[in-house]
Amino acid sequence: MFFLHYSFVLDSAILMAMAFDRYVAICSPLRYTTILTPKTIIKIAVGISFRSLCIILPDVFLLTRLPFCRTRIIPHTYCELIGVARLACADISINIWYGFCVPIMTVISDVILIAVSYTLVLCAVFRLPSQEAHQKALGTCGSHVCVILMFYTPAFFSILAHRFGHNVSLTFHIMFANLYIVIPPALNPIVYGVKTKQIRDKVIILFSTKGRE
């Protein structure tokens, strides 16, 4: 359970770091190598890893204080935090509020910073002189924006459904919980692969060869 939720918060922080990378690459291209030095990248990686650890670790300790005297079968395909807490024979209001408020506020802050980053990127892009430069800059960010939407959309629906969707069917909860676990890692290679010219050319050659056969 810890590693699953830790990876979710860490993925959110990685997307924020990637947005900062795109901002520096487009808004300050000549200073890119001086701003994002290997030392700076290591500091960012350590910082977002430690932040994710500090956010999720209390969830584990809040669960260990609960008595579990009923069934130990959870109605999920993985150890979802609130799903495990609801098996307890005690008040889980602290677990629900911490499990909802702290991660959601963290993710919302990441989304706000990503939005600010891309707003500045768009402002810089539309100041570029040529249409070709516009397309190249937007193409650089396009795949990242797709990944952001795929990651956050099902995640937000799942989190909000758990907190407020008391009348929502269990099947709906499980479906959305599975979506935000399965869809982003399944589609990420496709999204980034389509934007990579070498991969795209190989796929075109592969299908054109099969078509001639």
XYZ file of C-alpha atoms in Angstrom:
213
model
C 0.000 0.000 0.000
C 2.807 2.400 0.892
C 4.720 1.935 -2.365
C 1.568 2.200 -4.477
C 0.492 5.538 -2.996
C 4.083 6.755 -2.738
C 4.531 6.171 -6.478
C 1.359 8.178 -7.202
C 2.565 11.243 -5.261
C 6.041 10.805 -6.734
C 4.626 10.639 -10.286
C 2.783 13.905 -9.651
C 6.021 15.545 -8.504
C 7.877 14.160 -11.544
C 5.281 15.718 -13.866
C 5.794 19.034 -12.053
C 9.571 18.725 -12.480
C 9.098 17.929 -16.187
C 6.941 21.049 -16.561
C 9.754 23.098 -15.034
C 12.167 21.437 -17.467
C 9.946 22.444 -20.424
C 9.698 25.990 -19.047
C 13.482 26.361 -18.845
C 14.004 24.711 -22.258
C 11.592 27.065 -24.045
C 11.780 30.284 -22.032
C 15.542 30.248 -21.313
C 17.094 27.889 -23.890
C 20.553 29.499 -23.759
C 20.711 29.073 -19.982
C 19.279 25.530 -19.920
C 22.556 23.724 -19.220
C 23.606 26.251 -16.587
C 20.253 26.122 -14.734
C 19.605 22.385 -14.910
C 23.057 21.071 -14.095
C 23.478 17.404 -13.042
C 23.846 18.572 -9.440
C 20.584 20.521 -9.617
C 18.760 17.562 -11.181
C 19.972 15.277 -8.369
C 18.761 17.796 -5.769
C 15.335 17.956 -7.455
C 15.113 14.140 -7.550
C 16.061 13.791 -3.877
C 13.680 16.611 -2.893
C 10.592 15.208 -4.624
C 11.379 11.679 -3.355
C 11.692 12.902 0.245
C 8.520 15.006 -0.079
C 6.538 11.989 -1.296
C 7.889 9.896 1.589
C 6.840 12.519 4.169
C 3.329 12.723 2.694
C 2.545 8.992 2.488
C 4.409 7.567 5.503
C 1.900 8.979 8.075
C -0.879 7.103 6.249
C 0.834 3.824 7.118
C 1.213 4.752 10.802
C -2.423 5.907 10.972
C -3.477 2.479 9.688
C -1.305 0.540 12.148
C -3.188 2.064 15.113
C -6.521 0.646 13.886
C -7.962 -2.676 15.133
C -9.058 -5.048 12.350
C -11.607 -7.502 13.740
C -13.800 -8.199 10.713
C -13.014 -9.574 7.274
C -9.606 -8.864 5.771
C -10.839 -9.022 2.186
C -10.910 -5.606 0.533
C -13.246 -4.833 -2.411
C -10.363 -3.687 -4.595
C -7.772 -5.218 -6.875
C -4.969 -3.631 -4.807
C -4.414 -2.207 -1.291
C -6.222 1.110 -1.706
C -5.740 3.293 1.384
C -9.346 4.114 2.329
C -10.499 0.645 1.244
C -8.137 -0.910 3.818
C -9.064 1.632 6.528
C -12.793 0.870 6.130
C -12.167 -2.722 7.266
C -11.273 -1.441 10.753
C -13.565 -1.720 13.783
C -12.868 1.845 14.916
C -13.332 5.470 13.956
C -11.397 6.165 10.741
C -12.282 9.852 10.342
C -8.615 10.880 10.832
C -7.533 8.391 8.179
C -10.163 9.645 5.744
C -9.366 13.321 6.261
C -5.601 12.892 6.181
C -5.784 10.439 3.280
C -7.943 12.917 1.383
C -6.730 16.396 2.379
C -2.938 16.027 2.437
C -2.446 14.117 -0.854
C -5.112 16.150 -2.680
C -3.627 19.470 -1.537
C -0.190 18.242 -2.591
C -1.442 17.181 -6.008
C -3.417 20.428 -6.434
C -0.277 22.448 -5.656
C 1.572 20.396 -8.301
C -1.210 21.053 -10.819
C -1.148 24.797 -10.076
C 2.630 24.950 -10.574
C 2.314 22.944 -13.809
C -0.403 25.327 -15.026
C 1.740 28.375 -14.183
C 4.706 26.798 -15.978
C 2.727 26.112 -19.143
C 1.098 29.550 -19.065
C 4.579 31.089 -19.126
C 5.610 28.628 -21.852
C 2.616 29.585 -24.035
C 3.341 33.279 -23.553
C 6.924 32.665 -24.682
C 5.813 30.496 -27.628
C 3.400 33.081 -29.035
C 6.154 35.698 -28.906
C 8.282 33.598 -31.261
C 8.591 35.144 -34.739
C 7.817 32.197 -37.045
C 4.941 29.713 -37.311
C 7.415 26.858 -37.583
C 8.950 27.840 -34.249
C 5.442 27.875 -32.725
C 4.748 24.341 -33.922
C 8.109 23.001 -32.811
C 7.764 24.464 -29.304
C 4.164 23.269 -28.911
C 5.126 19.830 -30.219
C 7.787 19.610 -27.523
C 5.136 20.115 -24.834
C 2.261 18.216 -26.481
C 3.148 14.729 -25.274
C 3.776 15.972 -21.734
C 0.355 17.673 -21.620
C -1.317 14.428 -22.802
C 0.439 12.469 -20.050
C -0.611 15.079 -17.452
C -4.284 14.778 -18.501
C -4.151 10.965 -18.500
C -2.594 10.936 -15.043
C -4.668 13.528 -13.189
C -8.165 13.071 -14.677
C -8.942 9.521 -13.422
C -6.978 10.177 -10.214
C -9.104 13.201 -9.276
C -12.341 11.354 -10.075
C -11.272 8.410 -7.917
C -10.193 10.571 -4.945
C -13.355 12.701 -5.019
C -15.595 9.662 -5.433
C -14.059 8.064 -2.317
C -14.543 11.196 -0.233
C -17.960 12.408 -1.388
C -19.467 9.571 -3.408
C -21.177 7.689 -0.579
C -24.056 6.730 -2.895
C -21.773 5.742 -5.766
C -21.743 2.030 -6.546
C -18.759 -0.076 -5.500
C -18.168 -1.099 -9.116
C -17.684 2.566 -10.058
C -15.154 3.060 -7.233
C -13.167 0.006 -8.283
C -13.267 0.938 -11.971
C -11.855 4.432 -11.417
C -9.294 3.211 -8.898
C -8.052 0.733 -11.502
C -8.098 3.337 -14.267
C -5.674 5.701 -12.572
C -3.350 2.797 -11.758
C -3.418 1.146 -15.205
C -4.047 3.818 -17.866
C -1.086 6.228 -17.417
C 1.693 3.598 -17.468
C -0.049 1.737 -20.304
C -0.443 4.790 -22.545
C 2.762 6.700 -21.668
C 4.967 4.673 -24.070
C 2.433 5.231 -26.875
C 2.203 8.986 -26.258
C 5.968 9.497 -26.101
C 6.579 6.988 -28.897
C 4.293 8.851 -31.315
C 6.239 12.057 -30.660
C 9.612 10.351 -31.261
C 10.505 10.545 -34.941
C 12.742 7.456 -34.959
C 10.023 5.247 -33.434
C 7.348 6.741 -35.695
C 9.445 6.077 -38.811
C 10.105 2.459 -37.765
C 6.369 1.830 -37.209
C 5.515 3.331 -40.610
C 8.144 1.150 -42.308
C 6.871 -1.934 -40.435
C 3.239 -1.438 -41.492
C 4.106 -0.406 -45.051
C 6.185 -3.613 -45.401
C 3.299 -5.729 -44.140
C 0.932 -3.950 -46.520
C 3.109 -4.866 -49.541
C 3.230 -8.491 -48.414
